[in-house]
Short mmCIF file of C-alpha atoms in Angstrom, two decimals:
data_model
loop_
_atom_site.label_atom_id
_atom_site.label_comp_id
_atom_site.label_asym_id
_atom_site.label_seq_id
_atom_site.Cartn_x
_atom_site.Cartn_y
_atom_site.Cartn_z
CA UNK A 62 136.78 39.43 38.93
CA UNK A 63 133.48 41.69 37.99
CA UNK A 64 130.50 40.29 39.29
CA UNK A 65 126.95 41.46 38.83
CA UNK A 66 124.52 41.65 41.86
CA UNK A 67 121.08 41.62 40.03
CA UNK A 68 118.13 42.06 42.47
CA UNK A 69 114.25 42.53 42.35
CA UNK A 70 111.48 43.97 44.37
CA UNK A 71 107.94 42.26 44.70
CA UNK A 72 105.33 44.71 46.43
CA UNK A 73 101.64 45.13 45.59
CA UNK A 74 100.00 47.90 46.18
CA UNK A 75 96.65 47.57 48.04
CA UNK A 76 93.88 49.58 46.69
CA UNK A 77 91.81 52.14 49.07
CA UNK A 78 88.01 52.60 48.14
CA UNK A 79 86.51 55.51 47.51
CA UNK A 80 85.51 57.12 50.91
CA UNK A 81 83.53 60.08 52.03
CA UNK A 82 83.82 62.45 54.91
CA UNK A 83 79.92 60.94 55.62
CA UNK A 84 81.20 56.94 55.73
CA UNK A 85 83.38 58.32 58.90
CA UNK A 86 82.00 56.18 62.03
CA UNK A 87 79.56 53.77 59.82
CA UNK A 88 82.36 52.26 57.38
CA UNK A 89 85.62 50.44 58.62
CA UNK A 90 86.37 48.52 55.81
CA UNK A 91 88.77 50.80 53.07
CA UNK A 92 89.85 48.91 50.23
CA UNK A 93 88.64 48.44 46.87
CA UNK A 94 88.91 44.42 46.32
CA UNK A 95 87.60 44.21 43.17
CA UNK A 96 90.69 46.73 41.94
CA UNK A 97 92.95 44.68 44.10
CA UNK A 98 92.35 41.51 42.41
CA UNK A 99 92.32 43.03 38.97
CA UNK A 100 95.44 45.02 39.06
CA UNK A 101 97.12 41.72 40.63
CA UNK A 102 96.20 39.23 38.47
CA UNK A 103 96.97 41.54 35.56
CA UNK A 104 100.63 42.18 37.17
CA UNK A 105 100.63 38.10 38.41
CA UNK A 106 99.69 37.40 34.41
CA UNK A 107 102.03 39.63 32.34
CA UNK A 108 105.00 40.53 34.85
CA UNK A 109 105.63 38.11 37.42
CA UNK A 110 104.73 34.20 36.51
CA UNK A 111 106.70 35.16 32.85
CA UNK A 112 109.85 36.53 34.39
CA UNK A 113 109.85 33.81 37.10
CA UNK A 114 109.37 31.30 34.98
CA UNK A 115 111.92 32.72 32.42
CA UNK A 116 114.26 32.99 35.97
CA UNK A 117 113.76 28.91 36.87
CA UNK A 118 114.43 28.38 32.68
CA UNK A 119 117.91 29.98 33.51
CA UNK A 120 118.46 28.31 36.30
CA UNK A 121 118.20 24.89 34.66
CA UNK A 122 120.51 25.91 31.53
CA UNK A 123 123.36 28.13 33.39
CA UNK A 124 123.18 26.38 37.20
CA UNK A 125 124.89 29.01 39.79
CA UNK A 126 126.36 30.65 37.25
CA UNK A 127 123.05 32.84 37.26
CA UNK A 128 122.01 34.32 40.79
CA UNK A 129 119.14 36.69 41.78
CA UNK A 130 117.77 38.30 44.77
CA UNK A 131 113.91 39.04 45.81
CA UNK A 132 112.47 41.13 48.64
CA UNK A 133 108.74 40.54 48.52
CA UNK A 134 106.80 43.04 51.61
CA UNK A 135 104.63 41.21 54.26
CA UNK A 136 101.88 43.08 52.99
CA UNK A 137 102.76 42.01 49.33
CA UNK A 138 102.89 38.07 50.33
CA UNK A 139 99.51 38.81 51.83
CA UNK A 140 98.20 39.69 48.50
CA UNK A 141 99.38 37.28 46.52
CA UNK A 142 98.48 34.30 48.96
CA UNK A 143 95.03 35.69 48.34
CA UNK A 144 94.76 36.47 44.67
CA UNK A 145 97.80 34.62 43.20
CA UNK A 146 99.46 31.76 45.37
CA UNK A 147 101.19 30.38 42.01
CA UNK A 148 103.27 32.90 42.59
CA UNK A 149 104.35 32.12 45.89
CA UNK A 150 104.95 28.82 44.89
CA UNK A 151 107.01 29.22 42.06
CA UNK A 152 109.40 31.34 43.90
CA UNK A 153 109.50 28.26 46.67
CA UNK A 154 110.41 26.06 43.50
CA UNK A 155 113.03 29.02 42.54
CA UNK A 156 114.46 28.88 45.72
CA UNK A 157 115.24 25.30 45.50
CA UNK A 158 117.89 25.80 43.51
CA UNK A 159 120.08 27.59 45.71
CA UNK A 160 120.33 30.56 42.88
CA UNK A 161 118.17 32.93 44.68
CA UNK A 162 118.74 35.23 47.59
CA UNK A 163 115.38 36.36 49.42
CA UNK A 164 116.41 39.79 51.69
CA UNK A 165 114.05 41.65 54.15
CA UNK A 166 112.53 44.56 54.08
CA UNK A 167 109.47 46.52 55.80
CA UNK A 168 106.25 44.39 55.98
CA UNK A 169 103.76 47.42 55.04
CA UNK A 170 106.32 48.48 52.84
CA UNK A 171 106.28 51.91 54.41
CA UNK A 172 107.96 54.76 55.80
CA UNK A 173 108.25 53.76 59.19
CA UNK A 174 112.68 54.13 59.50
CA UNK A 175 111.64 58.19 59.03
CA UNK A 176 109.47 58.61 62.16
CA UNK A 177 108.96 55.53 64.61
CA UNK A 178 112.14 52.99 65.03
CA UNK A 179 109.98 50.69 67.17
CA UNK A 180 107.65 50.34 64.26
CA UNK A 181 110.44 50.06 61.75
CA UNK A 182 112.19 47.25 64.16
CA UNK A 183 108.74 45.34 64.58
CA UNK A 184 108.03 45.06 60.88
CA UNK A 185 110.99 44.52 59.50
CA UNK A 186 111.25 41.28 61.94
CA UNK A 187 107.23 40.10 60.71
CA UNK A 188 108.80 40.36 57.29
CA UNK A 189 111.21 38.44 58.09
CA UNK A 190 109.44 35.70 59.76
CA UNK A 191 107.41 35.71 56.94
CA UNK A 192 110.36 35.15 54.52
CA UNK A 193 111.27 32.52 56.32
CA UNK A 194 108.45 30.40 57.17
CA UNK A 195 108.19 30.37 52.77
CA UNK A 196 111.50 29.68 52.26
CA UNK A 197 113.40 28.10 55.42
CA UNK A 198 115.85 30.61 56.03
CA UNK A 199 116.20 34.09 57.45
CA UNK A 200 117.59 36.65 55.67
CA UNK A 201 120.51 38.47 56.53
CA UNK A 202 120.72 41.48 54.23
CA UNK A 203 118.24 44.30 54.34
CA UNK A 204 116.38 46.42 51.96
CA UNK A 205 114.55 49.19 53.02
CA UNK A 206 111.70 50.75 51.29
CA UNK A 207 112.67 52.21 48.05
CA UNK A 208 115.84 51.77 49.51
CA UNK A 209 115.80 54.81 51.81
CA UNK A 210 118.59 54.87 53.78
CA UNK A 211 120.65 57.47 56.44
CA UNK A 212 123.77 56.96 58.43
CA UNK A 213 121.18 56.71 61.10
CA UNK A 214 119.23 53.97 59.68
CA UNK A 215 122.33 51.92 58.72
CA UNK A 216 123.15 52.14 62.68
CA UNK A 217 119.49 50.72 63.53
CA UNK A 218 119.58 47.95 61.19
CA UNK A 219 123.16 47.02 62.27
CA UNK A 220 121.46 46.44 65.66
CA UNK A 221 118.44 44.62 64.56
CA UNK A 222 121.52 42.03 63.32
CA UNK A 223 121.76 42.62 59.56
CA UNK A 224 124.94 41.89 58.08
CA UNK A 225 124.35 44.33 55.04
CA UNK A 226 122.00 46.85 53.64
CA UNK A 227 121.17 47.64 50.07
CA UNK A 228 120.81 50.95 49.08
CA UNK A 229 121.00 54.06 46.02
CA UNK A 230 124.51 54.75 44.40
CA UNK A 231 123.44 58.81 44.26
CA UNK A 232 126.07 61.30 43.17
CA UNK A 233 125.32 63.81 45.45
CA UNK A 234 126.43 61.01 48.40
CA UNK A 235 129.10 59.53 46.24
CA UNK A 236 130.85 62.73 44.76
CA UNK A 237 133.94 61.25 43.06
CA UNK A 238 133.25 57.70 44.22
CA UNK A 239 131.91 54.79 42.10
CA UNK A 240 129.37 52.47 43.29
CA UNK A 241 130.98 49.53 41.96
CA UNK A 242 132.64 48.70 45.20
CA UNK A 243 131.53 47.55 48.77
CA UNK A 244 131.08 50.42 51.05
CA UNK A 245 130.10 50.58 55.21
CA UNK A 246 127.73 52.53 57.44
CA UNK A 247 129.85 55.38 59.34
CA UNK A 248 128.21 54.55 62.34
CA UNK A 249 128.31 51.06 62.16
CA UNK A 250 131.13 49.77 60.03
CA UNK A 251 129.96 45.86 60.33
CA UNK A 252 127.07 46.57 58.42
CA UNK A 253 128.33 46.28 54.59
CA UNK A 254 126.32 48.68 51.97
CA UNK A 255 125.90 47.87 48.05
CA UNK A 256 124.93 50.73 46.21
CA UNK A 257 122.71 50.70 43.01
CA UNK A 258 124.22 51.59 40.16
CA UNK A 259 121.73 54.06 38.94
CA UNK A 260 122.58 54.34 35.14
CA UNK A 261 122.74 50.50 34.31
CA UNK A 262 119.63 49.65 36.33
CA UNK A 263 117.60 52.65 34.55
CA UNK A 264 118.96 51.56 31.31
CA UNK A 265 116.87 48.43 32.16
CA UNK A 266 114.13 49.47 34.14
CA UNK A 267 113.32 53.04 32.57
CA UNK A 268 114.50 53.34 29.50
CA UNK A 269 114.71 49.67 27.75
CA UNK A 270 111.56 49.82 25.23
CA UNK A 271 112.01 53.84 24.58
CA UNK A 272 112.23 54.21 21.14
CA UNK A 273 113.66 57.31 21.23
CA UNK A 274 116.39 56.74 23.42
CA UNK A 275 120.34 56.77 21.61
CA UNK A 276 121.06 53.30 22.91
CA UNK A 277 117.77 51.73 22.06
CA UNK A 278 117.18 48.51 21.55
CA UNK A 279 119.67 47.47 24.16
CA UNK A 280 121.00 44.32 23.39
CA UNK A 281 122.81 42.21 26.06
CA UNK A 282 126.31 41.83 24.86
CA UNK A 283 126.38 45.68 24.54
CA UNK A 284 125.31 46.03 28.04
CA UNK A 285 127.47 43.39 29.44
CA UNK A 286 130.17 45.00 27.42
CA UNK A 287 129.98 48.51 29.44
CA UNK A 288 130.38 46.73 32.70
CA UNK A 289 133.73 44.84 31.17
CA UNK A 290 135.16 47.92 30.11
CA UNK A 291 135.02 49.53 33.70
CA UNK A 292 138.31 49.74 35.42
CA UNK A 293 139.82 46.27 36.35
CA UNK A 294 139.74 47.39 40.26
CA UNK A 295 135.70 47.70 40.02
CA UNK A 296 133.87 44.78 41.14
CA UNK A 297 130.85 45.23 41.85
CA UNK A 298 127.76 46.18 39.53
CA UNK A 299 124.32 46.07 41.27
CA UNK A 300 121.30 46.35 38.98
CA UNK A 301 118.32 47.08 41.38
CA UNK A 302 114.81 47.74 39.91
CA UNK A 303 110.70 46.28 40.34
CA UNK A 304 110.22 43.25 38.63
CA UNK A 305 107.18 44.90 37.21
CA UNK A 306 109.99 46.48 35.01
CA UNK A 307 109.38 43.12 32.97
CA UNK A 308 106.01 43.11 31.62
CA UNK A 309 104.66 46.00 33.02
CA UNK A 310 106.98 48.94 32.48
CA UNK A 311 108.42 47.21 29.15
CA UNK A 312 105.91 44.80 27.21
CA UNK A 313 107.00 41.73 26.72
CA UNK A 314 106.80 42.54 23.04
CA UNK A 315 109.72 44.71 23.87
CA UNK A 316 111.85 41.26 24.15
CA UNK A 317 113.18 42.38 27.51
CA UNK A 318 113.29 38.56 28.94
CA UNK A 319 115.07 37.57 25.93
CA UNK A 320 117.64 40.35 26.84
CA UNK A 321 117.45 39.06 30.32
CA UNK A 322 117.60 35.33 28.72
CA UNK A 323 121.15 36.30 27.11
CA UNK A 324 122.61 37.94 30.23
CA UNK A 325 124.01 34.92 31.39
CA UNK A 326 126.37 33.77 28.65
CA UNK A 327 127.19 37.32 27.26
CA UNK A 328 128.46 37.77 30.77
CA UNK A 329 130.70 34.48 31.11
CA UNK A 330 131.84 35.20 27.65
CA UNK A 331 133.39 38.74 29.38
CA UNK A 332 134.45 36.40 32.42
CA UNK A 333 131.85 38.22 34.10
CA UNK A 334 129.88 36.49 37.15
CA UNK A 335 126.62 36.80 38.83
CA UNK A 336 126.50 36.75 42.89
CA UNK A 337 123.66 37.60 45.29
CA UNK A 338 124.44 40.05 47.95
CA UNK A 339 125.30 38.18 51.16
CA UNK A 340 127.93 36.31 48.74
CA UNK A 341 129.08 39.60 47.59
CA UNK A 342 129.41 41.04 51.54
CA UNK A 343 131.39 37.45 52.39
CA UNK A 344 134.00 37.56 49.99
CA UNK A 345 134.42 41.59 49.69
CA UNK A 346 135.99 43.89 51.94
CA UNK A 347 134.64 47.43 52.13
CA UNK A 348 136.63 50.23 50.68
CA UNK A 349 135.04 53.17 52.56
CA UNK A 350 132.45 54.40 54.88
CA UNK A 351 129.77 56.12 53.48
CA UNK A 352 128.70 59.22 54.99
CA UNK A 353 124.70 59.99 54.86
CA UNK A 354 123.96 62.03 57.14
CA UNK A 355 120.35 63.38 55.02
CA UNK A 356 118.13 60.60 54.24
CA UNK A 357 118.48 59.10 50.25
CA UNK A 358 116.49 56.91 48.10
CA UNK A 359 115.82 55.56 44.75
CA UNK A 360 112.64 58.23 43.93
CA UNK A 361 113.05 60.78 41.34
CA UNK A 362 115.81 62.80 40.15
CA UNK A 363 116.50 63.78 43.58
CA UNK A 364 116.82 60.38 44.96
CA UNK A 365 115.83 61.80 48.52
CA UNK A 366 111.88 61.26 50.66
CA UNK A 367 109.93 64.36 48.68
CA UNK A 368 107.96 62.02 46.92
CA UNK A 369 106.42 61.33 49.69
CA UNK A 370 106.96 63.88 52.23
CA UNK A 371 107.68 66.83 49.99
CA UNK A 372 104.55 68.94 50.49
CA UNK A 373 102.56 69.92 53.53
CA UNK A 374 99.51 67.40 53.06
CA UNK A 375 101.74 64.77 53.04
CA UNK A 376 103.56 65.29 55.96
CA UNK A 377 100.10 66.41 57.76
CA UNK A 378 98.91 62.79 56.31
CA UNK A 379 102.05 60.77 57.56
CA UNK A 380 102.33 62.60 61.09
CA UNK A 381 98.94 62.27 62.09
CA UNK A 382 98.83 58.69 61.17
CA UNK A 383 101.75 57.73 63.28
CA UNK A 384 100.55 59.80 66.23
CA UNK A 385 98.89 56.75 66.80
CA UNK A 386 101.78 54.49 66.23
CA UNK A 387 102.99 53.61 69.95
CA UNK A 388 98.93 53.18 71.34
CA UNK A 389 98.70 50.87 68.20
CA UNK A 390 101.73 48.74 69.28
CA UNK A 391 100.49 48.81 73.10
CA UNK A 392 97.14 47.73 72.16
CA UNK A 393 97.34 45.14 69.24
CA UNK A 394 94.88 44.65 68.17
CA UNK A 395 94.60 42.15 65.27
CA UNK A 396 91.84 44.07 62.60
CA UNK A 397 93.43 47.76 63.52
CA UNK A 398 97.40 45.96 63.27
CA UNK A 399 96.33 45.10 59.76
CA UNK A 400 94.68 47.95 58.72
CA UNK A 401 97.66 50.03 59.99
CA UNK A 402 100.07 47.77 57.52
CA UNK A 403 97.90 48.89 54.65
CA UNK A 404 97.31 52.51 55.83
CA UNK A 405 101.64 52.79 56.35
CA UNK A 406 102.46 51.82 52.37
CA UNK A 407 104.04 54.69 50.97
CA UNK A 408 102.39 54.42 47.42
CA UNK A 409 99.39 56.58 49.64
CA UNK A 410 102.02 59.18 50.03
CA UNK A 411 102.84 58.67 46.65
CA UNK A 412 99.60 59.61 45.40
CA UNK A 413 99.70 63.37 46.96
CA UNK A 414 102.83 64.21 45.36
CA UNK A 415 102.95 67.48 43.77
CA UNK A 416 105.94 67.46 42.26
CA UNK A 417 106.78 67.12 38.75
CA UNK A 418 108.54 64.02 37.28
CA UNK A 419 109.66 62.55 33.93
CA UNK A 420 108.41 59.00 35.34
CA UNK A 421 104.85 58.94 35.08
CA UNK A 422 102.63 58.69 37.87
CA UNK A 423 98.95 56.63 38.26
CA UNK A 424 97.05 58.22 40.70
CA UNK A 425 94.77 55.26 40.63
CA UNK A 426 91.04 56.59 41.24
CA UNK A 427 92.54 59.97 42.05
CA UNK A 428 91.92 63.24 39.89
CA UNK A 429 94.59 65.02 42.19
CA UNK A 430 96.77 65.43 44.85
CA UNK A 431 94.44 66.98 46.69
CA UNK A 432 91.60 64.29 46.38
CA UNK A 433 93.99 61.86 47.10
CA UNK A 434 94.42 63.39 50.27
CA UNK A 435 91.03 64.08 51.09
CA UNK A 436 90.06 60.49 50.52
CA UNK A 437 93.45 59.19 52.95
CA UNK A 438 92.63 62.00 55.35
CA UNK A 439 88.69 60.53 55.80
CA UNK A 440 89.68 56.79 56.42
CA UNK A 441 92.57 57.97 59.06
CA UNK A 442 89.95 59.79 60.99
CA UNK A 443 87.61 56.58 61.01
CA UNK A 444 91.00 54.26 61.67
CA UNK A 445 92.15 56.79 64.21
CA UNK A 446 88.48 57.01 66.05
CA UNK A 447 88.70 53.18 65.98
CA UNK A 448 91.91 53.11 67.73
CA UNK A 449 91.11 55.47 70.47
CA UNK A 450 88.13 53.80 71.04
CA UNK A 451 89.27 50.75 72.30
CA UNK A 452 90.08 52.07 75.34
CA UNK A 453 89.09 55.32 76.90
CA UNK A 454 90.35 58.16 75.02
CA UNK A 455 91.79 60.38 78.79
CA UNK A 456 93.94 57.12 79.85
CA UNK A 457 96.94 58.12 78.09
CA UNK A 458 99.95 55.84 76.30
CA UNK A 459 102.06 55.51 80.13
CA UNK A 460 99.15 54.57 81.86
CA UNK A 461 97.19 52.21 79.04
CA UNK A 462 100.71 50.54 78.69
CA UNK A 463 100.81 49.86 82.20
CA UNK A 464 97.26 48.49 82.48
CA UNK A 465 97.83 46.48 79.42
CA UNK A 466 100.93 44.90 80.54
CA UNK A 467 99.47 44.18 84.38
CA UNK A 468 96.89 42.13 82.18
CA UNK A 469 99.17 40.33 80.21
CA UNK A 470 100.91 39.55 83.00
CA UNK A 471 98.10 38.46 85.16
CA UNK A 472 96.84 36.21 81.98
CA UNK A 473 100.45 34.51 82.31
CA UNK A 474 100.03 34.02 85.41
CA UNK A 475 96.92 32.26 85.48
CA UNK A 476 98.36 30.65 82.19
CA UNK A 477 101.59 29.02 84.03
CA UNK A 478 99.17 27.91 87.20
CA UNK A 479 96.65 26.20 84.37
CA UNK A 480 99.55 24.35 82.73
CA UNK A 481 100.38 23.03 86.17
CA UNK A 482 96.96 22.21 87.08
CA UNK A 483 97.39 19.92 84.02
CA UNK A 484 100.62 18.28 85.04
CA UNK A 485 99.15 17.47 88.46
CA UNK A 486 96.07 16.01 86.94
CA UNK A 487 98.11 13.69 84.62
CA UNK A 488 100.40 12.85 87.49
CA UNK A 489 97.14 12.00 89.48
CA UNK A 490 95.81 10.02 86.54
CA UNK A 491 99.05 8.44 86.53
CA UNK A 492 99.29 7.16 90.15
CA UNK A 493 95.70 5.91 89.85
CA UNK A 494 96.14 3.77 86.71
CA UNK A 495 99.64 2.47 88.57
CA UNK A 496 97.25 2.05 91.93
CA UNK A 497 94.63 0.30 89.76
CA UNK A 498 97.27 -2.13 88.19
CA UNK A 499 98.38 -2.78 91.84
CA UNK A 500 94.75 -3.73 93.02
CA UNK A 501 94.10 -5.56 89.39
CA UNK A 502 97.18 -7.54 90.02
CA UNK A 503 96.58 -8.21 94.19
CA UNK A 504 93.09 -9.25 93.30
CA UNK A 505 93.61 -11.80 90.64
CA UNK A 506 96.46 -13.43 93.27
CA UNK A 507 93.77 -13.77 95.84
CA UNK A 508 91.16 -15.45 93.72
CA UNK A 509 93.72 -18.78 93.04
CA UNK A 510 92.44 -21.54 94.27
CA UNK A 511 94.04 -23.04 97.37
CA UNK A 512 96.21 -26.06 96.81
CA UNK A 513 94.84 -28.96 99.92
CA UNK A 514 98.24 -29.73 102.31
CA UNK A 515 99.14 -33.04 101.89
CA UNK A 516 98.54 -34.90 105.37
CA UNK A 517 101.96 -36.16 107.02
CA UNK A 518 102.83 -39.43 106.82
CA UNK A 519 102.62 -41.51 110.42
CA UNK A 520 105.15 -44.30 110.58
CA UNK A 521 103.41 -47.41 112.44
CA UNK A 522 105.31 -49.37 114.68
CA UNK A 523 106.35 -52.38 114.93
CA UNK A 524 104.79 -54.44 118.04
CA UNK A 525 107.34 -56.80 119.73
CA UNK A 526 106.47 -60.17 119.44
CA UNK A 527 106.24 -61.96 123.10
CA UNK A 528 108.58 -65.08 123.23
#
């Protein structure tokens, strides 16, 4: 039986200020909050609460016969429990009815799996807490950023204990292949792979209000239709895009969440099914190993990292800022560890992109690639100044993590030998309220009063009479 995997990505993008080469050493604050709470209640207002609440509609009418998955990045959550907690909240109430999936992902939403596996490991395991202190349960399946993935990669996340791994169904990988089955990493054949199918999810996500497009409008018993008519053996049809595709990329004037609305029935009338990806990776065995050995994504026409590594001021950009990775991790430092989350997102990467590309591309406050660079370049210098000046600059990464870690074990130390100070005291405390009870108790026995001893009784006798 055909079943459709249908998933969603919530990220928000957080906004860097304007900043001069001047503001180096006198500014440490980057970010541009009034743009940040603009462009996310504008998202919040005409993507996010109407598809979610068009979702939880669904839910209600079809039951599980209508599933969805969500991977919202730490950095993301942040955001919204600033700006927009409804949102939050309404995917809590979504996730009550056991019809959504919630995967993990990178908390800065970066590109941290290219350069720094430590870094990759440590966020994708805050994400993950984060996921499920919201919604009670950890997630199993992984989604990288923009769904980057390498043989490589696979192997890492296999290790961190994922079960599966969503990422692009690109030709070049695939050759003759379809993506409409379950695939595994070479290196680690436990860990299960779902490719995107690229052409039904741009058929939503790119090209779904585009007037001048042959299949346009797209209605949904034509699309269901194409995934029927796939060979009988093919089973699975993943549809990956933003959620901003509804409301954002297409208006809602474009009546794409009544064409999401009618999914669910033109589907069951095709005995079609809906499943979220760890149901997908229990019931389905693999086919295949898939072989990437060069790194692949869901960017461009390419579908590989030159998006955001593909000219020499962004990889200048990305290297120096994770020269500083491991003294970040050694130090952690709380204002610098959240900074660095921020400073990691790739959309800054993004911005310096030179290439061109039939999907348009905001710049934000940018006139160029080149000021967008210049502006990144002058806050890493001040975030990179702040970092090695929390502790002298000549004690390098061996020797700060050693003097770091003979601290942290010392405040253990004295942290174990307080807690026992504590248990001694109450056991103390306890033994004098028991003594006190003791005396209390002896005391109030000694103040009875004495009951007098009866005399004993002397038995007179009898004098003999005298005859």
């Amino acid at each position: 039986m055909k079943t459709i995997c249908l998933y969603f990505e919530i990220h928000q993008i957080v906004h860097l200020k304007r900043y001069r080469f001047f503001d180096i050493g006198t500014d440490h604050y980057y970010y541009d909050d009034y743009e940040n709470d603009r462009s996310i209640s504008d998202i919040v207002e005409r993507s996010y609460m109407p598809a979610l609440n068009a979702f939880g509609e669904m839910f209600q009418r079809y039951g599980k016969k209508f599933k969805v998955a969500f991977s919202l990045s730490g950095v993301g959550i942040e955001q919204l429990e600033l700006h927009s907690p409804q949102v939050l909240a309404k995917l809590q109430e979504l996730n009550e009815t056991g019809c959504v999936e919630f995967l993990a992902e990178p908390y800065s939403h970066g590109l941290a799996s290219l350069i720094n596996a430590e870094s990759f490991a440590d966020e994708v395991k805050r994400q993950a807490d984060k996921i499920e202190e919201y919604f009670g349960k950890r997630p199993t399946v992984l989604r990288n950023s923009s769904l980057i993935y390498s043989d490589e990669i696979g192997h890492q996340v296999y290790n961190m204990g994922f079960k599966g791994m969503l990422t692009e169904g690109a030709k070049h990988v695939l050759g003759w292949k379809s993506p409409h089955y379950l695939y595994h990493c070479v290196m680690a054949p436990k860990l299960k792979l779902l490719l995107r199918d690229v052409a039904l999810s741009d058929d939503i996500s790119l090209r779904f209000s585009d007037p001048t497009w042959d299949e346009y409008p797209l209605f949904a018993d034509n699309y269901i239709r194409k995934i029927a008519k796939a060979p009988q053996e093919e089973q699975v049809f993943n549809i990956f895009m933003r959620l901003t595709a509804i409301g954002m990329a297409h208006p809602l004037s474009s009546n794409i969440l009544e064409f999401f609305k009618a999914l669910p029935a033109a589907a069951e009338q095709e005995g079609i099914t809906f499943s979220t990806p760890s149901e997908i990776i229990g019931k389905l065995k693999s086919v295949d190993a898939l072989h990437v050995p060069d790194t692949l994504s869901w960017a461009d026409e390419e579908r590989d990292v030159s998006c955001w590594l593909g000219n020499a001021m962004q990889r200048e950009a990305f290297h120096k800022l994770y020269s500083v990775a491991e003294r970040l991790r050694i130090a952690n430092d709380p204002r610098l560890n959240q900074d660095w989350d921020y400073l990691q997102a790739s959309n800054n990467f993004r911005f310096m992109t030179t290439k061109p590309s039939h999907v348009g591309i905001s710049r934000g406050i940018y006139d160029s690639p080149f000021d967008a660079f210049t502006n990144y370049m002058n806050i890493l210098g001040d975030f990179i100044n702040r970092v090695n000046a929390l502790y002298p600059e000549e004690i390098d990464n061996d020797e700060l993590n050693s003097l770091l870690t003979t601290i942290k074990n010392q405040g253990e130390e004295i942290e174990r030998k307080d807690k026992e100070i504590i248990r001694l005291q109450a056991k103390v405390e306890k033994m004098q309220k028991e003594e006190d009870k003791l005396k209390a108790k002896l005391d109030k026995i000694a103040e009875k009063p004495k009951k007098a001893t009866p005399a004993p009784k002397v038995e007179k006798k009898e004098t003999p009479k005298t005859k």
